Amino acid sequence: MSDPTRLPEHGQATQDNAAAPTHGNGNGHDRHKESFWSRYVFSMDHKMIAKQYLVTGMIWAIIGAGFSVLFRLQLGYGDQTFPWMENILGHWAEGGRITPEAYYALITMHGTILIFFVLTAGLSGTFSNLLIPLQVGARDMASPFMNMLSYWVFFLASLVMLSSLFVQTGPAAGGWTSYPPLSALGDASIGSRIGMDLWLTSMALFVVSQLLAGLNYITTILNMRTKGMSLSRMPLTMWAFFFTATLGVLAFPVLLAGFILLLFDRHAGTSFYLGELFVAGKVLSNEGGSAILYQHLFWFLGHPEVYIVILPAMGIVSEVLAVSTRKPIFGYLAMVGSLFAIAGLSFLVWAHHMFVSGINPFLGSFFVLLTLMIAVPSAIKVFNWLATIWRGNMRFTPAALFSIGFVSTFISGGLTGIWLGNSSIDIHVHDTYFVIAHFHLVMGVSAIFGMFAGIYHWFPKMYGRYLNNTLGYIHFWISLVGAYLIFWPMHYQGLAGMPRRYYDFSNWQSFNQFTELNRFMSFITIIVFLVQLLFVFNFFYSIYKGRKVTTPNPWNATTLEWTTPVIPGHGNWPGEIPEVHRWAYDYSKGDRDFIPQTVPELPEEKAADRPHD
């Protein structure tokens, strides 16, 4: 029996990029010496750009999670003072207590940073850049220059957003959705002044960055696949990244238009979102506008954004589970079909965020139906993940554990979405802690767990070393248990009517029953934040001191990225690009543990009925 890990003679790729790039030979030894700036800063190598996205996203994650610790201290220990806080926040925490203005700024920036800068740019930007050329068999992205430009526009957006933290009036404080008229009137609050302008400018740049990146991802997947890499042979990660990019290209321009119109209302005297309003007893000159228009524009992106965040994690988890269980992914076609259904339906459910905005109940019933329908493809994916895990020869690596944790939080958080999708229930729990519990579990924690699974799994390919497993196990268990201890009790607070975004609940006798619970959740938040710092230490320490990878395929996986050298150079493969002969999930087949995609099919395999082809 031949060794299933042995690569066949490389087939000639049919794409123009089959030859090694002119600026490098693809094996890490470039024909001319690269400078520090061209190699690490203004690099056009998709793998280096992936690392840039990842490190930038990690920095933002620390800042955004740190903000959550600060406002949880207010919620849990509002009757106490913390003098050290004044040293950090200055006049925003005079006397050691966060001011109400600072509190609203913190929750605004926390949501903005985690949703857009970490879970959109950090997650999709990292793994789409890293994996798309490697898994479809391409030297690089379709446009390496546009790829580099997408990161630097994102970096510029990050600088603008970061600068808003240091202006005298503080950052934006209108919530991560920035609803008008609060965001449209500079005099509405201190957080509606220059900080809001910087927020809108940063988000406009962010959208441009994501459009540049998304067009590149789509073009590369459709046009630059190596010989034999048909659509039905692509790993599920590629399908997930493809649909994610498609959602972004179609939905982000709507949000960009909404932001530009909001800037016009703020500075050009227009009335897109401003109608007949009284401010401090004076009638505004604006008339004819509607704040509800902004809600439609925002949530037309806002709900696809949920899947822009979660679809890459779904693809990563599908890949990691197949590798970890040593089993073919269960229901490949159903998984692809459910990704397509989720992507399509995500454009048709935006108004379920607006059930309390005065929407016609008859019209709302259609959005209820469509919202419940989108649960079906999600349930299909959950069933297929569980079927893949069932009776698998599971290797409990940190990546596998985070994938299982993803499935757990996606189920528990997703089930509460059925409640919120029902307008008659949503009217009662809207803008309560029930909503916070739901979207933090299903969107925040699940997506972050998918991101962690991807980092632990592909870290050897990125840096040629392993992350420390012991620290990885500590990271997983504290993060999983902590996530449930923080967010699960919030369901009960929400059902009791406890509203979100409130600075202080001490004046409500009905909510005083949750005082000790709030302190407990705040304490767990600190612990979970500290364990994320442990992961950051593990990450950067392992880059230089981690155990070295000695084989190109340390996980015995089947996909193309593991056919490159341990640390692939710019161009990925030193010779011709491998030819693909089979699908991506030939595990435990016959007496062979795994069969790489580059191994030709035997005649009896070709004759067999292949449900995935």
XYZ file of C-alpha atoms in Angstrom:
613
model
C 0.000 0.000 0.000
C 1.419 3.366 -0.964
C 1.929 6.050 1.650
C -1.222 8.221 1.579
C 0.769 11.263 2.652
C 3.116 11.069 -0.341
C 2.425 13.805 -2.870
C 2.002 12.819 -6.505
C 3.855 14.518 -9.273
C 2.499 18.062 -9.359
C 0.059 18.666 -12.170
C 0.381 21.782 -14.281
C -1.975 24.442 -12.959
C -4.179 26.093 -15.556
C -4.067 29.599 -14.114
C -1.669 32.367 -15.056
C -0.152 32.380 -11.591
C 1.203 28.849 -11.911
C 4.695 30.184 -12.351
C 6.533 31.440 -9.315
C 6.260 35.229 -8.806
C 8.902 37.422 -10.332
C 9.862 38.879 -6.968
C 10.374 35.524 -5.273
C 10.734 31.855 -6.063
C 7.983 30.697 -3.742
C 10.198 28.859 -1.265
C 11.030 31.755 1.010
C 14.332 32.669 -0.736
C 13.642 35.740 -2.826
C 15.738 36.621 -5.836
C 16.479 40.018 -4.364
C 16.738 40.969 -0.731
C 13.564 42.481 0.661
C 13.724 45.419 2.999
C 11.995 45.437 6.368
C 9.311 47.762 5.005
C 8.512 45.668 1.926
C 8.522 42.385 3.852
C 6.698 43.242 7.071
C 4.901 46.554 6.578
C 3.869 47.170 2.979
C 3.869 43.502 2.073
C 1.698 42.171 -0.732
C 2.057 38.562 0.462
C -1.394 37.385 1.545
C 0.071 35.492 4.517
C 1.803 38.574 5.918
C -1.362 40.635 5.405
C -3.278 37.948 7.323
C -0.844 38.358 10.221
C -1.265 42.134 10.083
C -5.041 41.761 10.321
C -4.677 39.263 13.157
C -2.326 41.336 15.312
C -4.345 44.521 14.726
C -7.537 42.656 15.601
C -5.939 41.304 18.799
C -4.920 44.803 19.884
C -8.466 46.021 19.290
C -9.854 42.980 21.146
C -7.816 43.828 24.231
C -9.034 47.453 24.103
C -12.679 46.499 23.492
C -12.700 43.786 26.176
C -10.951 46.173 28.566
C -13.796 48.632 28.088
C -16.283 45.914 29.051
C -14.373 45.346 32.293
C -14.609 49.052 33.101
C -18.343 49.370 32.598
C -19.002 46.029 34.321
C -17.268 47.520 37.381
C -19.869 50.285 37.295
C -22.728 47.796 36.939
C -21.474 45.441 39.622
C -19.826 47.821 42.072
C -21.538 51.151 41.394
C -21.471 52.051 45.085
C -17.689 51.767 45.305
C -14.824 53.903 44.028
C -11.665 52.798 42.249
C -8.987 55.515 42.469
C -6.792 53.822 39.864
C -9.569 54.340 37.334
C -9.097 58.101 37.496
C -5.442 57.622 36.537
C -6.569 55.835 33.356
C -9.671 57.805 32.350
C -8.878 61.201 33.871
C -11.910 63.469 34.212
C -14.099 60.677 32.832
C -13.711 58.896 36.176
C -13.353 61.696 38.698
C -13.258 60.397 42.239
C -12.749 56.836 41.013
C -16.220 56.413 39.479
C -17.071 56.363 35.808
C -19.266 59.286 34.814
C -22.538 58.617 32.967
C -21.100 60.175 29.799
C -18.045 57.911 29.966
C -20.246 54.876 30.588
C -22.224 55.415 27.376
C -19.022 56.084 25.460
C -17.519 52.831 26.753
C -20.465 50.672 25.714
C -20.562 52.415 22.307
C -16.898 51.803 21.639
C -17.028 48.272 23.052
C -19.739 47.250 20.594
C -18.161 49.040 17.636
C -14.699 47.604 18.250
C -15.736 44.007 18.875
C -18.303 43.747 16.077
C -16.489 45.579 13.291
C -12.789 45.835 14.086
C -12.344 42.410 15.717
C -15.044 40.014 14.514
C -15.327 41.414 10.978
C -11.858 42.653 10.033
C -9.903 40.556 12.513
C -11.661 37.250 11.850
C -12.486 37.413 8.159
C -9.452 39.517 7.250
C -7.096 37.064 8.917
C -8.397 33.729 7.712
C -9.695 34.779 4.296
C -6.263 36.206 3.526
C -4.376 33.276 4.972
C -6.422 30.400 3.586
C -8.035 31.387 0.282
C -4.886 31.220 -1.898
C -3.517 28.253 0.053
C -6.697 26.157 -0.070
C -7.739 26.870 -3.665
C -4.190 26.549 -4.996
C -3.124 30.084 -5.929
C 0.149 31.959 -5.623
C -1.572 34.931 -4.002
C -4.750 36.968 -4.158
C -6.103 38.101 -7.505
C -4.828 41.612 -6.754
C -2.046 41.629 -4.147
C -1.851 45.431 -4.282
C -5.574 45.812 -3.590
C -5.157 43.303 -0.784
C -2.412 45.388 0.802
C -4.495 48.525 0.293
C -7.484 46.960 2.065
C -5.409 46.411 5.199
C -3.931 49.898 5.233
C -7.325 51.521 4.762
C -8.489 49.403 7.717
C -5.416 50.554 9.652
C -6.267 54.173 8.827
C -9.827 53.565 10.041
C -8.334 52.143 13.238
C -6.199 55.245 13.777
C -9.198 57.548 13.304
C -11.304 55.481 15.717
C -8.458 55.359 18.232
C -7.975 59.128 18.015
C -11.597 59.630 19.088
C -10.661 58.228 22.501
C -8.375 61.199 23.122
C -10.475 64.197 22.080
C -11.648 66.481 24.876
C -15.350 65.689 24.499
C -14.665 61.966 24.292
C -15.617 59.300 21.730
C -19.040 58.664 20.259
C -21.663 57.786 22.863
C -24.781 56.996 20.863
C -24.557 53.204 20.990
C -22.822 51.036 18.390
C -25.816 51.613 16.089
C -25.555 55.442 16.420
C -29.245 56.083 15.893
C -30.334 59.623 15.001
C -31.454 62.101 16.156
C -28.949 61.590 18.994
C -26.107 61.016 16.533
C -27.342 63.663 14.071
C -27.372 66.570 16.514
C -24.023 67.728 17.844
C -25.708 69.430 20.797
C -27.707 66.368 21.807
C -24.986 65.119 24.160
C -21.276 65.468 24.748
C -20.790 62.153 22.962
C -22.463 63.535 19.824
C -19.766 66.092 19.050
C -16.353 65.597 17.428
C -16.205 62.009 18.680
C -19.232 61.151 16.547
C -17.650 62.740 13.453
C -14.533 60.648 13.991
C -16.673 57.552 14.518
C -18.533 58.099 11.227
C -15.311 58.873 9.334
C -13.631 55.768 10.719
C -16.590 53.555 9.859
C -16.743 54.939 6.313
C -13.059 54.050 5.852
C -13.719 50.653 7.383
C -16.454 49.940 4.829
C -14.124 50.902 1.965
C -11.518 48.507 3.357
C -13.993 45.635 3.534
C -15.218 46.266 -0.010
C -11.665 46.167 -1.365
C -10.998 42.939 0.511
C -14.318 41.298 -0.376
C -13.941 41.858 -4.117
C -10.483 40.308 -3.915
C -11.725 37.240 -2.026
C -14.563 36.602 -4.477
C -12.355 37.011 -7.541
C -9.649 34.731 -6.177
C -12.051 31.919 -5.293
C -13.900 32.062 -8.608
C -10.986 32.593 -11.002
C -7.753 31.322 -9.459
C -8.438 27.752 -8.391
C -5.772 25.261 -9.357
C -6.324 22.447 -11.848
C -8.883 19.974 -10.514
C -10.188 22.284 -7.794
C -13.843 22.297 -8.814
C -16.384 24.067 -6.644
C -17.541 20.734 -5.208
C -13.983 19.966 -4.094
C -13.477 23.200 -2.185
C -13.240 22.946 1.613
C -16.176 24.391 3.526
C -13.917 27.209 4.682
C -13.796 28.465 1.085
C -17.565 28.376 0.740
C -17.940 30.245 4.036
C -15.435 32.936 3.045
C -17.025 33.251 -0.398
C -20.517 33.847 0.981
C -19.128 36.170 3.646
C -17.410 38.316 1.025
C -20.551 38.329 -1.109
C -22.643 39.531 1.831
C -20.164 42.307 2.526
C -19.993 43.515 -1.073
C -23.786 43.670 -1.319
C -24.620 45.058 2.137
C -21.777 47.366 3.203
C -22.467 50.029 0.529
C -25.912 50.574 2.078
C -24.310 51.298 5.438
C -21.780 53.612 3.812
C -24.633 55.573 2.238
C -26.336 55.784 5.618
C -23.201 57.171 7.258
C -22.652 59.758 4.517
C -26.241 60.981 4.803
C -25.782 61.231 8.564
C -22.704 63.390 8.060
C -24.745 65.597 5.716
C -27.400 66.019 8.407
C -24.731 66.935 10.929
C -22.841 69.477 8.833
C -24.637 70.314 5.579
C -28.057 71.322 6.904
C -29.903 68.422 5.248
C -32.865 66.614 6.761
C -32.548 62.973 5.785
C -33.052 61.770 9.355
C -34.222 64.932 11.121
C -37.857 65.965 11.241
C -39.756 68.403 13.415
C -37.760 68.378 16.643
C -37.521 70.541 19.745
C -34.099 70.951 21.386
C -33.915 72.944 24.638
C -37.303 74.464 23.860
C -36.314 75.611 20.375
C -37.726 74.273 17.122
C -35.127 72.958 14.693
C -35.192 74.241 11.144
C -35.107 70.643 9.817
C -38.284 69.063 8.533
C -39.373 66.101 6.466
C -36.715 63.623 7.571
C -37.227 60.328 9.386
C -34.953 58.670 11.923
C -36.550 55.362 10.934
C -34.876 55.637 7.514
C -31.492 55.330 9.204
C -32.673 52.207 11.044
C -33.622 50.578 7.744
C -30.273 51.464 6.177
C -28.315 50.351 9.227
C -30.076 47.029 9.760
C -30.046 46.161 6.069
C -26.327 45.791 6.754
C -26.728 45.022 10.435
C -28.323 41.634 10.018
C -26.118 40.370 7.186
C -23.312 41.649 9.422
C -24.283 38.989 11.962
C -23.524 36.359 9.323
C -20.476 38.223 8.017
C -19.190 37.582 11.531
C -20.443 34.030 12.062
C -20.041 32.409 8.609
C -16.206 32.438 8.650
C -16.331 30.839 12.102
C -18.724 28.194 10.747
C -16.308 27.354 7.962
C -13.335 27.183 10.331
C -15.206 24.961 12.784
C -16.319 22.620 9.993
C -12.709 22.164 8.866
C -11.287 21.740 12.373
C -13.961 19.211 13.385
C -13.332 17.066 10.313
C -9.577 17.046 10.978
C -10.013 16.459 14.722
C -12.572 13.655 14.472
C -10.750 11.916 11.581
C -14.094 11.691 9.789
C -15.458 13.136 6.549
C -17.643 16.157 7.213
C -21.229 14.956 7.442
C -23.533 16.231 4.682
C -21.163 18.323 2.584
C -23.835 19.392 0.079
C -26.269 20.192 2.895
C -23.602 22.309 4.560
C -22.973 24.271 1.367
C -26.719 24.616 0.745
C -27.333 25.862 4.280
C -24.563 28.454 3.891
C -26.253 29.662 0.717
C -29.677 29.743 2.393
C -28.348 31.681 5.380
C -26.658 34.191 3.082
C -29.816 34.706 1.018
C -32.274 34.920 3.914
C -30.010 37.292 5.856
C -31.030 40.082 3.478
C -34.732 39.529 4.158
C -34.954 39.722 7.949
C -33.516 43.140 8.867
C -36.808 44.570 10.164
C -37.000 42.074 13.037
C -34.678 44.557 14.767
C -37.432 47.157 14.381
C -40.514 45.464 15.833
C -40.847 48.296 18.410
C -40.205 51.113 15.941
C -43.868 51.425 14.941
C -43.723 48.927 12.082
C -47.087 47.719 10.803
C -47.848 44.441 12.659
C -49.080 42.829 9.420
C -45.803 43.683 7.702
C -43.942 42.539 10.785
C -45.485 39.090 10.480
C -43.575 38.532 7.233
C -40.306 39.289 8.988
C -41.304 36.925 11.784
C -41.809 34.146 9.236
C -38.520 34.829 7.444
C -36.663 35.068 10.762
C -37.969 31.660 11.843
C -37.100 30.256 8.416
C -33.449 31.280 8.744
C -33.234 29.052 11.814
C -33.702 26.000 9.568
C -30.351 26.120 7.704
C -28.642 26.963 10.996
C -30.216 23.863 12.534
C -29.006 21.787 9.566
C -25.457 22.920 10.217
C -25.730 22.109 13.925
C -27.058 18.623 13.116
C -24.206 18.031 10.668
C -21.571 19.177 13.158
C -22.998 16.859 15.820
C -23.139 14.000 13.307
C -19.495 14.659 12.400
C -18.488 14.540 16.069
C -20.592 11.437 16.762
C -18.401 8.342 17.163
C -15.418 10.195 15.768
C -11.875 9.442 16.861
C -11.650 12.875 18.449
C -8.293 14.492 19.052
C -8.954 16.997 21.817
C -6.573 19.718 20.725
C -7.301 23.312 21.845
C -8.636 23.963 18.320
C -11.023 21.003 18.611
C -12.227 22.135 22.034
C -12.929 25.661 20.839
C -14.832 24.179 17.877
C -16.978 22.112 20.226
C -17.435 25.210 22.394
C -18.571 27.075 19.283
C -21.257 24.468 18.610
C -22.397 24.647 22.244
C -22.720 28.431 22.428
C -24.231 28.608 18.941
C -26.983 26.205 19.998
C -27.729 27.831 23.356
C -27.533 31.363 22.001
C -29.378 30.524 18.807
C -32.376 29.030 20.556
C -33.127 32.350 22.251
C -33.148 33.930 18.790
C -36.409 32.099 18.136
C -37.907 34.051 21.032
C -36.648 37.367 19.738
C -37.745 36.568 16.195
C -41.339 36.362 17.417
C -42.647 39.935 17.446
C -45.170 39.336 20.235
C -42.364 38.242 22.583
C -39.748 40.642 21.254
C -41.905 43.655 22.145
C -41.578 42.682 25.814
C -37.889 41.749 25.907
C -36.570 44.249 23.345
C -33.732 46.424 24.706
C -33.449 44.272 27.816
C -30.614 42.086 29.035
C -32.266 39.178 27.234
C -31.078 40.668 23.942
C -27.561 41.136 25.336
C -27.474 37.498 26.432
C -28.674 36.288 23.027
C -26.339 38.131 20.712
C -23.285 37.858 22.958
C -23.597 34.068 23.029
C -24.572 33.437 19.427
C -22.558 36.188 17.777
C -19.854 37.355 20.150
C -18.707 34.258 22.029
C -19.383 31.799 19.184
C -17.522 33.873 16.604
C -14.590 34.449 18.961
C -14.448 30.711 19.716
C -14.331 30.047 15.963
C -11.524 32.588 15.678
C -9.583 30.907 18.490
C -10.093 27.496 16.864
C -8.608 28.859 13.647
C -5.645 30.459 15.414
C -4.735 27.283 17.312
C -5.198 25.132 14.171
C -3.317 27.251 11.616
C -0.724 28.833 13.912
C 1.854 26.212 12.777
C 1.300 27.258 9.170
C 1.572 30.951 10.005
C 4.660 30.874 12.224
C 6.200 27.385 11.956
C 5.698 26.737 15.677
C 3.006 25.362 17.974
C 1.073 27.233 20.609
C 1.436 25.851 24.139
C -1.305 23.242 24.637
C -1.484 23.518 28.428
C -2.114 27.244 28.254
C -4.592 26.532 25.433
C -6.612 24.167 27.620
C -6.687 26.688 30.480
C -7.735 29.358 27.999
C -10.606 27.249 26.656
C -12.149 26.012 29.898
C -12.106 29.355 31.693
C -13.449 31.107 28.575
C -16.287 28.591 28.068
C -17.395 28.380 31.683
C -16.956 32.113 32.141
C -19.031 32.933 29.053
C -21.969 30.927 30.370
C -21.645 32.353 33.884
C -21.670 35.893 32.513
C -24.351 35.729 29.835
C -26.753 32.973 30.805
C -28.075 34.801 33.911
C -28.782 37.824 31.725
C -31.672 35.930 30.156
C -33.447 35.961 33.518
C -32.652 39.612 34.068
C -34.142 40.409 30.673
C -37.289 38.396 31.330
C -37.649 40.408 34.535
C -37.633 43.568 32.412
C -34.143 44.820 33.273
C -33.257 47.323 30.507
C -29.833 47.458 28.907
C -27.615 50.549 28.567
C -28.680 51.858 31.982
C -25.904 53.406 34.018
C -27.306 52.694 37.488
C -30.102 50.382 38.652
C -29.987 51.270 42.345
C -33.062 53.498 42.101
C -35.249 50.588 40.934
C -36.348 48.429 43.833
C -37.495 45.710 41.415
C -33.941 45.319 40.060
C -32.142 45.450 43.407
C -32.665 41.689 43.612
C -29.945 41.374 40.959
C -27.293 43.365 42.866
C -25.296 40.317 43.982
C -25.755 38.662 40.590
C -24.376 41.745 38.847
C -21.347 41.701 41.128
C -20.800 38.014 40.408
C -20.981 38.570 36.636
C -18.600 41.520 36.892
C -16.125 39.407 38.868
C -16.260 36.611 36.262
C -15.781 39.202 33.509
C -12.463 40.222 35.079
C -11.313 36.591 35.258
C -12.262 35.903 31.639
C -10.478 39.069 30.528
C -7.310 38.025 32.360
C -7.310 34.602 30.706
C -7.482 36.310 27.314
C -4.271 38.113 28.290
C -2.855 34.651 28.997
C -3.715 33.699 25.414
C -2.006 36.865 24.136
C 1.114 35.896 26.080
C 0.928 32.351 24.654
C 0.561 33.768 21.149
C 3.537 36.114 21.144
C 5.748 33.841 23.248
C 5.113 30.905 20.906
C 6.027 32.936 17.833
C 9.637 32.993 19.080
C 9.892 30.223 21.698
C 7.175 27.738 20.783
C 7.930 24.145 19.831
C 9.048 24.076 16.204
C 6.995 22.363 13.523
C 9.060 19.652 11.821
C 6.576 18.391 9.226
C 4.574 20.330 6.623
C 1.389 18.509 7.682
C 1.357 18.331 11.504
C -2.390 17.582 11.789
C -2.471 14.955 9.000
C -5.026 17.024 7.111
C -6.070 16.671 3.476
C -6.302 20.244 2.197
C -3.770 22.021 0.004
C -2.252 24.412 2.533
C -0.489 21.456 4.182
C 1.323 20.588 0.939
C 3.400 23.786 1.137
C 6.703 24.047 3.051
C 6.435 24.415 6.829
C 6.653 28.197 6.410
C 5.676 28.905 2.790
C 7.397 31.776 1.031
C 5.764 34.383 -1.159
C 4.267 32.209 -3.882
C 3.362 29.371 -1.495
C 4.708 26.402 -3.509
C 8.390 26.195 -4.552
C 7.526 24.406 -7.793
C 4.345 23.960 -9.756
C 1.041 24.309 -7.975
C -0.338 20.867 -7.024
C -3.253 19.425 -8.968
C -6.379 18.402 -7.050
C -7.922 14.969 -7.607
C -10.483 14.533 -4.827
C -12.657 16.355 -2.322
C -11.325 17.816 0.919
C -12.605 15.277 3.451
C -11.208 11.834 2.692
C -10.552 10.746 6.287
C -10.581 7.184 7.659
C -11.115 5.720 4.211
C -10.454 2.025 4.054
C -7.203 1.336 5.885
C -5.907 4.866 5.374
C -6.269 7.552 8.035
C -6.364 10.372 5.495
C -5.824 10.957 1.792
C -4.623 14.412 0.665
C -6.474 16.153 -2.144
C -3.389 15.817 -4.336
C -3.469 11.989 -4.379
C -5.140 10.690 -7.601
C -8.334 8.724 -7.229
C -8.257 5.014 -7.904
C -10.482 3.651 -10.699
C -12.909 2.096 -8.215
C -13.210 5.448 -6.430
C -14.064 7.248 -9.653
C -16.754 4.721 -10.417
C -18.342 5.041 -7.004
C -21.314 7.288 -6.443
C -19.871 10.393 -4.748
C -22.642 12.458 -3.125
C -20.381 15.485 -2.852
C -19.521 15.656 -6.571
